[in-house]
PDB file of C-alpha atoms in Angstrom:
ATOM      1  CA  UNK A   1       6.343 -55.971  20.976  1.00 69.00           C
ATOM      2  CA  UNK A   2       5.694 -53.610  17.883  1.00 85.00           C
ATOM      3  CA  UNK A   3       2.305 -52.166  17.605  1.00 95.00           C
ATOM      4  CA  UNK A   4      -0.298 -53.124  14.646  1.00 97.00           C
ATOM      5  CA  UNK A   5       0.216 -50.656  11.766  1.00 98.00           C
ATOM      6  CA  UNK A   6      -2.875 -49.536  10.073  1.00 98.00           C
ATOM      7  CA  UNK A   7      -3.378 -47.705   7.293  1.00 98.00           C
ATOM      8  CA  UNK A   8      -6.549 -45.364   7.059  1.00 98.00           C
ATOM      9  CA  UNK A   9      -7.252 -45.491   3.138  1.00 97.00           C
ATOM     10  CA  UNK A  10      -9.482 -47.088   0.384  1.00 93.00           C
ATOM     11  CA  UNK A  11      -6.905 -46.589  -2.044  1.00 93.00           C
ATOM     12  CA  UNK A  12      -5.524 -49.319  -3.339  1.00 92.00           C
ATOM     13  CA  UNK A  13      -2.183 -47.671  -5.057  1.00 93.00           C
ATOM     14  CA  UNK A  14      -1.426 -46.750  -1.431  1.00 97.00           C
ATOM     15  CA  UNK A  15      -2.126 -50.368  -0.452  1.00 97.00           C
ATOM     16  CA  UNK A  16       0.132 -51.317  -2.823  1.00 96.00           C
ATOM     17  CA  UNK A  17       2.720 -48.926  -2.062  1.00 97.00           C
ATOM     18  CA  UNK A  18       2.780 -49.771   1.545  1.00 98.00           C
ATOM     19  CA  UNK A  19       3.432 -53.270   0.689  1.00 98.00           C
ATOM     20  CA  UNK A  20       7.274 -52.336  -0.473  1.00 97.00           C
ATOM     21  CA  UNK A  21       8.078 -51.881   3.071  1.00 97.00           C
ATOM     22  CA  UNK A  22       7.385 -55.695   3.506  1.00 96.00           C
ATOM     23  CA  UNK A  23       5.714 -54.925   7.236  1.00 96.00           C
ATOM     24  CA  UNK A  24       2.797 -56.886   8.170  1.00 96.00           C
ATOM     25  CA  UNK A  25      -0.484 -53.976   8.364  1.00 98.00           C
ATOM     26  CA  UNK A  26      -4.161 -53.670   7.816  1.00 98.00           C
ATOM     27  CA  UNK A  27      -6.189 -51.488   6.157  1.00 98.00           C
ATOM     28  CA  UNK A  28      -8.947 -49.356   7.656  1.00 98.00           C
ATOM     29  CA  UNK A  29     -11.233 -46.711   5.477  1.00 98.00           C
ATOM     30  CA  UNK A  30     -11.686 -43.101   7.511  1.00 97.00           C
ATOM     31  CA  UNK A  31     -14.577 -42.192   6.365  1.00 94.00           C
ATOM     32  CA  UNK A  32     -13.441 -38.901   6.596  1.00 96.00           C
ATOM     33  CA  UNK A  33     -15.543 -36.059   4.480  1.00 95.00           C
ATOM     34  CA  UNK A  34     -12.862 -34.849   1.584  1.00 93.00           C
ATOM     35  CA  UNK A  35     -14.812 -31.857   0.883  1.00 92.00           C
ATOM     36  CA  UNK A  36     -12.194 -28.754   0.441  1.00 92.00           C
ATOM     37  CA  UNK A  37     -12.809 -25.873   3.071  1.00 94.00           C
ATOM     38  CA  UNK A  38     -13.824 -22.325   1.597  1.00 93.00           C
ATOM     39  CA  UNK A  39     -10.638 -20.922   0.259  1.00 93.00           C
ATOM     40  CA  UNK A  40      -8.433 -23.407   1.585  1.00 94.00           C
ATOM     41  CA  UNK A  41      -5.218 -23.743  -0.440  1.00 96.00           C
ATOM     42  CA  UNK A  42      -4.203 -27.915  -2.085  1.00 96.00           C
ATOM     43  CA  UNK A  43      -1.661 -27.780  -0.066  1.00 97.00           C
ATOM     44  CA  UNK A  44      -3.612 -27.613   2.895  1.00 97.00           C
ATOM     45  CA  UNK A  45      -6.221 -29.803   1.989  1.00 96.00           C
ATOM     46  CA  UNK A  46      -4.139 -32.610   1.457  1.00 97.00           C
ATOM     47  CA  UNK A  47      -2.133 -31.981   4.606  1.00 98.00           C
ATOM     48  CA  UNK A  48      -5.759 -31.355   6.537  1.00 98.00           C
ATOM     49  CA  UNK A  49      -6.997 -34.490   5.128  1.00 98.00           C
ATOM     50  CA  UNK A  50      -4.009 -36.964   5.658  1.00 98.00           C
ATOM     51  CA  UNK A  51      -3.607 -36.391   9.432  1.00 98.00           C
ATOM     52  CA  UNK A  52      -7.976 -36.453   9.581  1.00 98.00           C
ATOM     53  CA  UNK A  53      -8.047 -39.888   7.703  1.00 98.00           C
ATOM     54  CA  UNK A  54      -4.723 -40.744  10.347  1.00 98.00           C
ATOM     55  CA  UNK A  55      -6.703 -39.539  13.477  1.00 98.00           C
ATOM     56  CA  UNK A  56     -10.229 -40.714  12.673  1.00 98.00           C
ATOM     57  CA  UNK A  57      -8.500 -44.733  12.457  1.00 98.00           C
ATOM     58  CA  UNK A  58      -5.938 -44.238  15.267  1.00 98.00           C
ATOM     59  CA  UNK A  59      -9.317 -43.395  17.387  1.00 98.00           C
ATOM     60  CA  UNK A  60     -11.156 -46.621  16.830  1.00 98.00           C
ATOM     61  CA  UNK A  61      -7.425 -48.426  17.262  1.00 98.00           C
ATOM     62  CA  UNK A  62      -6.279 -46.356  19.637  1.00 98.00           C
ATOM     63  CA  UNK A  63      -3.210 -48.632  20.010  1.00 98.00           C
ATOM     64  CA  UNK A  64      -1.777 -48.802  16.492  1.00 98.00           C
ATOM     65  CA  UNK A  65       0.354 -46.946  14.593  1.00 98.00           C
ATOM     66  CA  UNK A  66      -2.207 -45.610  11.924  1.00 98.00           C
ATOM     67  CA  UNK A  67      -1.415 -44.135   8.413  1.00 98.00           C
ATOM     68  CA  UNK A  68      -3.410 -41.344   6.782  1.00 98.00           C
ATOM     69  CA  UNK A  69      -2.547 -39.607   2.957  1.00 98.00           C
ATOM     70  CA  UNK A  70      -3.823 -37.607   0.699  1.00 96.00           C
ATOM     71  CA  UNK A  71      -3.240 -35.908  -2.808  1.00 95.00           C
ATOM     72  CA  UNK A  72      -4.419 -33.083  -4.559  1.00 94.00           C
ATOM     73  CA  UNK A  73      -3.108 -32.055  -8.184  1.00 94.00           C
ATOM     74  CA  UNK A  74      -2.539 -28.012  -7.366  1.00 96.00           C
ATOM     75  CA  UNK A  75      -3.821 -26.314 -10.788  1.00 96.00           C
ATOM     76  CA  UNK A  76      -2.226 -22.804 -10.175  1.00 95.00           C
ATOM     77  CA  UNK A  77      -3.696 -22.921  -6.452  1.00 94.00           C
ATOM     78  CA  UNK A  78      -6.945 -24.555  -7.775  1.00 92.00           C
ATOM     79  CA  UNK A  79      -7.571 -28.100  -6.086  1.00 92.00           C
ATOM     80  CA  UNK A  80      -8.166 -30.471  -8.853  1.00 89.00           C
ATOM     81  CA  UNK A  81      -9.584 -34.335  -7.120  1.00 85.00           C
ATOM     82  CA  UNK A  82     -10.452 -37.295  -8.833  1.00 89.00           C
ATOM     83  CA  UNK A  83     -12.172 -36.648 -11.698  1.00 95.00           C
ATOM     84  CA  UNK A  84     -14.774 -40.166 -11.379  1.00 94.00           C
ATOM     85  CA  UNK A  85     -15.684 -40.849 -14.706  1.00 96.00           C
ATOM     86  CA  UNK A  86     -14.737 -40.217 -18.144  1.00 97.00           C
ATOM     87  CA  UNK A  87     -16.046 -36.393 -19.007  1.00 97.00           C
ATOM     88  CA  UNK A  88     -14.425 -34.830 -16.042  1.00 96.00           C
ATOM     89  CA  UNK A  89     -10.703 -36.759 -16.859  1.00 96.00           C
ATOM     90  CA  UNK A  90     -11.393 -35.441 -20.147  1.00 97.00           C
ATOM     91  CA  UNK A  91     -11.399 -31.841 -18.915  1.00 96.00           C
ATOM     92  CA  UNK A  92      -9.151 -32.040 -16.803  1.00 96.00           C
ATOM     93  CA  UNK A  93      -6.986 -33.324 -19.192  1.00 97.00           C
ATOM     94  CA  UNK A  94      -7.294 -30.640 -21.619  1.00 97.00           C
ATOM     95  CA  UNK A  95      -7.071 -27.929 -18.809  1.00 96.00           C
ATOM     96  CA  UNK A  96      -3.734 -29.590 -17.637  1.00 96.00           C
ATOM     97  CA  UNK A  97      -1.996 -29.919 -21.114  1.00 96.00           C
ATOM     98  CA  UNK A  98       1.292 -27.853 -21.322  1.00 97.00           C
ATOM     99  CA  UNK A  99       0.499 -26.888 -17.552  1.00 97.00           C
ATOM    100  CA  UNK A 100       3.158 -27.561 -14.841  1.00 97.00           C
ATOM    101  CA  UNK A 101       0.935 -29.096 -11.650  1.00 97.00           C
ATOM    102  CA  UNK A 102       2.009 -29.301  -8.327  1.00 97.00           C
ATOM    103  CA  UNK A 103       0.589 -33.082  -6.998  1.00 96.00           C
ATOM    104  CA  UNK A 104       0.570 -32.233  -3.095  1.00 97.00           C
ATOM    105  CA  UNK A 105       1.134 -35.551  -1.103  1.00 97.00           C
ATOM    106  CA  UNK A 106       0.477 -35.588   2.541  1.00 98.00           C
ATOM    107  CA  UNK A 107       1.400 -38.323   4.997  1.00 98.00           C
ATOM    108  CA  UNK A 108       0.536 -38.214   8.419  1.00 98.00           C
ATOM    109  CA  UNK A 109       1.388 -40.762  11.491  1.00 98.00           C
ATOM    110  CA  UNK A 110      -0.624 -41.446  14.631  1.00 98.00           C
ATOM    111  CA  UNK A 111      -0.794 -43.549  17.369  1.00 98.00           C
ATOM    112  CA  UNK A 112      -3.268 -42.452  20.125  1.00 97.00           C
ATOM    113  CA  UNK A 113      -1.119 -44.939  23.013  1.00 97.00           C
ATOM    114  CA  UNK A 114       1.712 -43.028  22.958  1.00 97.00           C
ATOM    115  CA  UNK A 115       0.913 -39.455  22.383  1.00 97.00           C
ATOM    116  CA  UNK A 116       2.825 -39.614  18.669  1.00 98.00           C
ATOM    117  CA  UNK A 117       1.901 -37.502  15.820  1.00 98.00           C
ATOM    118  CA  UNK A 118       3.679 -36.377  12.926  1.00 98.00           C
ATOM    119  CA  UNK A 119       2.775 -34.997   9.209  1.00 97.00           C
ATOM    120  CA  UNK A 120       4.724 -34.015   6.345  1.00 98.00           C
ATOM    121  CA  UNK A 121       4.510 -32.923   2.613  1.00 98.00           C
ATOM    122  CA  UNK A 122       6.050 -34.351  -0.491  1.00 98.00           C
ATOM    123  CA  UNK A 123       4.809 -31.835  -3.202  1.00 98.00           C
ATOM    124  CA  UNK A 124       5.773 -33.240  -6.427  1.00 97.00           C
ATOM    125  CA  UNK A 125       6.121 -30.860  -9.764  1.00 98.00           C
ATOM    126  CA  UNK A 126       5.071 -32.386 -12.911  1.00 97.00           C
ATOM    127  CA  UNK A 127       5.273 -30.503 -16.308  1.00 98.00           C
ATOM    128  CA  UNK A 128       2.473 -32.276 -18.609  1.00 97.00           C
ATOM    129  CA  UNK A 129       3.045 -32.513 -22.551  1.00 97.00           C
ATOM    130  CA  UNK A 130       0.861 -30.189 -25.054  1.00 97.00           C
ATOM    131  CA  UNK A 131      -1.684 -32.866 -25.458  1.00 95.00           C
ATOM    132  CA  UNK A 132      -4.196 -33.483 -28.630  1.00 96.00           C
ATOM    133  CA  UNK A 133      -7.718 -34.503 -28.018  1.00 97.00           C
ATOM    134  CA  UNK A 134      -6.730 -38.061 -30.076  1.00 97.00           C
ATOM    135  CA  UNK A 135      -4.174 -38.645 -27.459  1.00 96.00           C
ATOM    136  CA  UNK A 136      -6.347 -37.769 -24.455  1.00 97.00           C
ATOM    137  CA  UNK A 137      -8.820 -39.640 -25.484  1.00 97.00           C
ATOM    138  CA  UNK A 138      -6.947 -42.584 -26.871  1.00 97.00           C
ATOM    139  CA  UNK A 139      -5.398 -42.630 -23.186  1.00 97.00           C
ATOM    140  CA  UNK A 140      -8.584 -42.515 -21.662  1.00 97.00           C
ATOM    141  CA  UNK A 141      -9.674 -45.613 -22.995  1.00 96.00           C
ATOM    142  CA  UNK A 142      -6.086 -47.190 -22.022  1.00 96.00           C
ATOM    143  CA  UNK A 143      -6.186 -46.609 -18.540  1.00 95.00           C
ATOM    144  CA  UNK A 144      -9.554 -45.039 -17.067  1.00 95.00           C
ATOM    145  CA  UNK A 145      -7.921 -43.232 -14.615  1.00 95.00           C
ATOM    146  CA  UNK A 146     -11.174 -42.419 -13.045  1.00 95.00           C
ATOM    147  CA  UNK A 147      -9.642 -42.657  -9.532  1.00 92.00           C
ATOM    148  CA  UNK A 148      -6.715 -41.068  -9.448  1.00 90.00           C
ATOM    149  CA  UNK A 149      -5.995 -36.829  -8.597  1.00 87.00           C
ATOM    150  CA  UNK A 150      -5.490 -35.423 -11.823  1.00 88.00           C
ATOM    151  CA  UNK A 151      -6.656 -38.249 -14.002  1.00 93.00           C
ATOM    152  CA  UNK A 152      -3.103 -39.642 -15.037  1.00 91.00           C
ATOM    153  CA  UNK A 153      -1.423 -42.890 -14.034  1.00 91.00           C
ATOM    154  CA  UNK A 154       2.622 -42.392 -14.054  1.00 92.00           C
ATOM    155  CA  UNK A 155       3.128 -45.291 -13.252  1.00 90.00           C
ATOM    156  CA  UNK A 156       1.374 -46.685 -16.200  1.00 91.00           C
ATOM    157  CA  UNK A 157       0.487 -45.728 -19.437  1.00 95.00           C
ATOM    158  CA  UNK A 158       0.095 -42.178 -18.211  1.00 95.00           C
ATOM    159  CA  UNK A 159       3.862 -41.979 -17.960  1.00 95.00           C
ATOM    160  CA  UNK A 160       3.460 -40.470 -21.782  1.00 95.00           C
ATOM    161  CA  UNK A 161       1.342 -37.776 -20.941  1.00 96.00           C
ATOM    162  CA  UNK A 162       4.341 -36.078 -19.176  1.00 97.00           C
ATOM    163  CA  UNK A 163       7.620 -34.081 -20.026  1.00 97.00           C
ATOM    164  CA  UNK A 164       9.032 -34.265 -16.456  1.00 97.00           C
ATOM    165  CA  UNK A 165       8.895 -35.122 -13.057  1.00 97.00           C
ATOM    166  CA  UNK A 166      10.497 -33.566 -10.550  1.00 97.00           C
ATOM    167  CA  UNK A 167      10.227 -34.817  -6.775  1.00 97.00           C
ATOM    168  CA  UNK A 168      12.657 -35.711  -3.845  1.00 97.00           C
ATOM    169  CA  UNK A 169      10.181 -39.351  -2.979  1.00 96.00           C
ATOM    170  CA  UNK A 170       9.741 -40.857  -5.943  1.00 92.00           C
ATOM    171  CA  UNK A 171       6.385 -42.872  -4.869  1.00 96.00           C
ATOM    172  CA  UNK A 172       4.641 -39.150  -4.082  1.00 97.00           C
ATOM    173  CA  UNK A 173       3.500 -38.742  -6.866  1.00 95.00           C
ATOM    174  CA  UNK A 174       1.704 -42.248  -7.117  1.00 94.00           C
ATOM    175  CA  UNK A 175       0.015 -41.354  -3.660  1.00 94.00           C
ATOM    176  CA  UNK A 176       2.289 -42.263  -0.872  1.00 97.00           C
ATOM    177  CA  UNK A 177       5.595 -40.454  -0.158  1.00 98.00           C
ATOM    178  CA  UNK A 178       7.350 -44.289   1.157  1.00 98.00           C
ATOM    179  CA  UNK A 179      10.863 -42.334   2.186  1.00 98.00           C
ATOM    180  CA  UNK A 180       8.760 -39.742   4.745  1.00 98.00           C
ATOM    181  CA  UNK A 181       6.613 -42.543   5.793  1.00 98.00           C
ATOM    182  CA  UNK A 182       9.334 -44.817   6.334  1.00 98.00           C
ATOM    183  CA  UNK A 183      10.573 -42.185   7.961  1.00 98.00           C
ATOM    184  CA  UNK A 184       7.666 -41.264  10.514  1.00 98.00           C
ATOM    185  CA  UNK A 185       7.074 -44.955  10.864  1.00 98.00           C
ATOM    186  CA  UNK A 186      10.648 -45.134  12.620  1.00 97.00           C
ATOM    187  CA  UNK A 187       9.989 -42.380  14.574  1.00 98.00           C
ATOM    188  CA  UNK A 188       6.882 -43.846  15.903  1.00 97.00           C
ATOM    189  CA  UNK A 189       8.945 -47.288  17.104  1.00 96.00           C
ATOM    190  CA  UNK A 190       8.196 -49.023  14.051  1.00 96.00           C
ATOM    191  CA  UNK A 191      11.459 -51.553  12.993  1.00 91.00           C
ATOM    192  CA  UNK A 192      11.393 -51.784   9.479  1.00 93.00           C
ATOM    193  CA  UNK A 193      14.491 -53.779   8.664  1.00 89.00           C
TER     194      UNK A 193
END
């Protein structure tokens, strides 16, 4: 019998994402407070709040396999979150143009029943274009990437903001690293083929 998979997020490009591995699963927010830690580093925070969001599900289900992830766009070791409405993208927009940004993605596994936990990082770099204020804005109004780390889409429209992308799991970046969750999901007893 394989166990219920879960996954602990209100996001629905991880929703989507999870989809892909064509495994039935339900959804579950963590309600899990995202508020960084004094001095603690992106990369932390998204690996702290992936296995939190994982652990806070896997404790009302104790007998699923439970999915937690987060991202944080690493400004030269400044977290930068979702910006939530249009002045804040804006900023952080113009702060990130000709920047390279490290967009940490944590994934974390858990299933309460049988003892199994497992985490792991897929820090994508990402180089963005000198950007105008025309084009920010103009982009802005495209895609109102309100809810999104970093206020840029790639796999949309925001694509154009960017010179490169450079990453070993090429769904990372849009918020859930598929080939380490795959991964952990195996691990945990979960058939995916």
């Amino acid at each position: 019998m394989q166990r219920q998979v879960i996954l602990a997020s209100t996001s629905r490009y991880r929703l989507e994402l999870l989809t892909r591995l064509r495994l039935p699963f339900e959804v579950q927010a963590p309600e899990v407070d995202e508020t960084p830690l004094a001095n603690e580093t992106p990369r932390a925070l998204a690996e702290r709040l992936a296995l939190e969001k994982a652990r806070a599900v896997a404790l009302r289900f104790p007998e699923a396999i439970v999915i937690g992830s987060d991202q944080v766009a690493d400004l030269a070791g400044e977290p930068l979150g979702k910006p939530g409405d249009h002045a804040r993208a804006t900023a952080q927009l113009r702060r990130m143009r000709g920047q390279t940004l490290i967009f940490q993605t944590a994934v974390a596994v858990v299933c309460h029943a049988t003892g199994f936990e497992a985490r792991d990082l897929a820090p994508v770099r990402v180089v963005f274009r000198e950007l105008g204020d025309a084009a920010i804005e103009q982009y802005l109004q495209a895609e109102q990437p309100y809810d999104c780390a970093g206020s840029a889409k790639s796999e949309g429209l925001g694509i154009a903001l960017l010179e490169s992308i450079d990453s070993d799991d090429p769904t990372a970046l849009v918020g859930l690293p598929l080939i380490r969750t795959a991964r952990m999901l195996r691990a945990a007893g979960v058939d995916l083929l």
